[in-house]
Amino acid sequence: MKPRHVRATALTLGLGAALTACGYDYLDYQTDYSNHRPLRVTGHPSTGSLETVQRVVWRLADGDVDGLAALNTEGGDSRPAARAWIKEYGKAAARDEVTADFYEEGSVRQAVALHFTGPDRTQQVMVRIGPHDTWGIVLVNPEPKDVKKSSPAPTTR
């Protein structure tokens, strides 16, 4: 049996390492949050779905192919899809505000519409819990939908 001080030291070191690992993730998130435009949100995201969508928009704005591909929940090489997303939305995410409309309840998955104001396009995405109980995105080639600006109603006199 180990002496008490050895067990206490081992426990303290183990807890410190665990908290440090969590701290790095938190610091990375805080840095990303402060370095990017705010995301406008409608609907009721869960903590996981909101954080995932924020990371998607941040990776688009940064042109980070590997970072965006790492958010894929489907397995396989998602870098081609990530490159296509960045080509389609990267500039808009970097220069303009993005709005995310969260639909349905988001405890394990949530449909989200991303509205990019610059090119007036919308992209539907599915965020969900993937392997290892971490949130991610179903990353497939983008299928943007052009958003038609509504013209003002004619006035009558």
mmCIF file of C-alpha atoms in Angstrom, residues 37-97:
data_model
loop_
_atom_site.group_PDB
_atom_site.id
_atom_site.type_symbol
_atom_site.label_atom_id
_atom_site.label_comp_id
_atom_site.label_asym_id
_atom_site.label_seq_id
_atom_site.Cartn_x
_atom_site.Cartn_y
_atom_site.Cartn_z
ATOM 1 C CA ARG A 37 -17.296 38.726 -35.613
ATOM 2 C CA PRO A 38 -20.272 37.873 -33.452
ATOM 3 C CA LEU A 39 -22.670 35.258 -34.742
ATOM 4 C CA ARG A 40 -26.299 36.335 -34.820
ATOM 5 C CA VAL A 41 -28.566 33.602 -33.518
ATOM 6 C CA THR A 42 -32.269 32.879 -33.734
ATOM 7 C CA GLY A 43 -34.048 29.874 -32.282
ATOM 8 C CA HIS A 44 -32.924 27.792 -29.348
ATOM 9 C CA PRO A 45 -29.504 26.205 -29.751
ATOM 10 C CA SER A 46 -28.036 23.877 -27.175
ATOM 11 C CA THR A 47 -24.616 24.732 -25.804
ATOM 12 C CA GLY A 48 -23.048 22.062 -28.033
ATOM 13 C CA SER A 49 -24.854 23.025 -31.226
ATOM 14 C CA LEU A 50 -24.111 26.736 -30.727
ATOM 15 C CA GLU A 51 -20.426 26.172 -30.048
ATOM 16 C CA THR A 52 -20.151 23.915 -33.098
ATOM 17 C CA VAL A 53 -21.809 26.400 -35.435
ATOM 18 C CA GLN A 54 -19.600 29.171 -34.087
ATOM 19 C CA ARG A 55 -16.518 27.047 -34.788
ATOM 20 C CA VAL A 56 -17.777 26.294 -38.329
ATOM 21 C CA VAL A 57 -18.177 30.012 -39.076
ATOM 22 C CA TRP A 58 -14.799 30.827 -37.501
ATOM 23 C CA ARG A 59 -13.013 28.143 -39.543
ATOM 24 C CA LEU A 60 -14.693 29.478 -42.686
ATOM 25 C CA ALA A 61 -13.597 33.027 -41.870
ATOM 26 C CA ASP A 62 -10.031 31.866 -41.202
ATOM 27 C CA GLY A 63 -9.863 29.683 -44.333
ATOM 28 C CA ASP A 64 -8.908 26.783 -42.041
ATOM 29 C CA VAL A 65 -9.511 23.640 -44.144
ATOM 30 C CA ASP A 66 -8.115 21.213 -41.571
ATOM 31 C CA GLY A 67 -9.985 22.862 -38.694
ATOM 32 C CA LEU A 68 -13.283 22.731 -40.573
ATOM 33 C CA ALA A 69 -12.668 19.143 -41.698
ATOM 34 C CA ALA A 70 -11.961 18.151 -38.080
ATOM 35 C CA LEU A 71 -15.545 19.118 -37.176
ATOM 36 C CA ASN A 72 -16.956 16.459 -39.522
ATOM 37 C CA THR A 73 -18.909 13.706 -37.741
ATOM 38 C CA GLU A 74 -19.156 11.324 -40.685
ATOM 39 C CA GLY A 75 -15.623 9.937 -40.937
ATOM 40 C CA GLY A 76 -13.509 9.709 -44.076
ATOM 41 C CA ASP A 77 -11.564 12.501 -45.750
ATOM 42 C CA SER A 78 -13.672 15.626 -45.419
ATOM 43 C CA ARG A 79 -10.995 18.067 -46.627
ATOM 44 C CA PRO A 80 -12.454 18.318 -50.171
ATOM 45 C CA ALA A 81 -15.840 19.298 -48.725
ATOM 46 C CA ALA A 82 -14.136 21.727 -46.314
ATOM 47 C CA ARG A 83 -12.267 23.347 -49.230
ATOM 48 C CA ALA A 84 -15.547 23.707 -51.132
ATOM 49 C CA TRP A 85 -17.199 25.327 -48.110
ATOM 50 C CA ILE A 86 -14.335 27.783 -47.693
ATOM 51 C CA LYS A 87 -14.384 28.638 -51.393
ATOM 52 C CA GLU A 88 -18.142 29.236 -51.243
ATOM 53 C CA TYR A 89 -18.439 31.035 -47.879
ATOM 54 C CA GLY A 90 -14.998 31.912 -46.528
ATOM 55 C CA LYS A 91 -14.871 35.520 -47.697
ATOM 56 C CA ALA A 92 -18.450 36.201 -46.635
ATOM 57 C CA ALA A 93 -17.837 34.734 -43.173
ATOM 58 C CA ALA A 94 -14.712 36.874 -42.775
ATOM 59 C CA ARG A 95 -16.195 40.190 -43.864
ATOM 60 C CA ASP A 96 -19.920 40.085 -43.076
ATOM 61 C CA GLU A 97 -22.200 39.082 -40.261
#
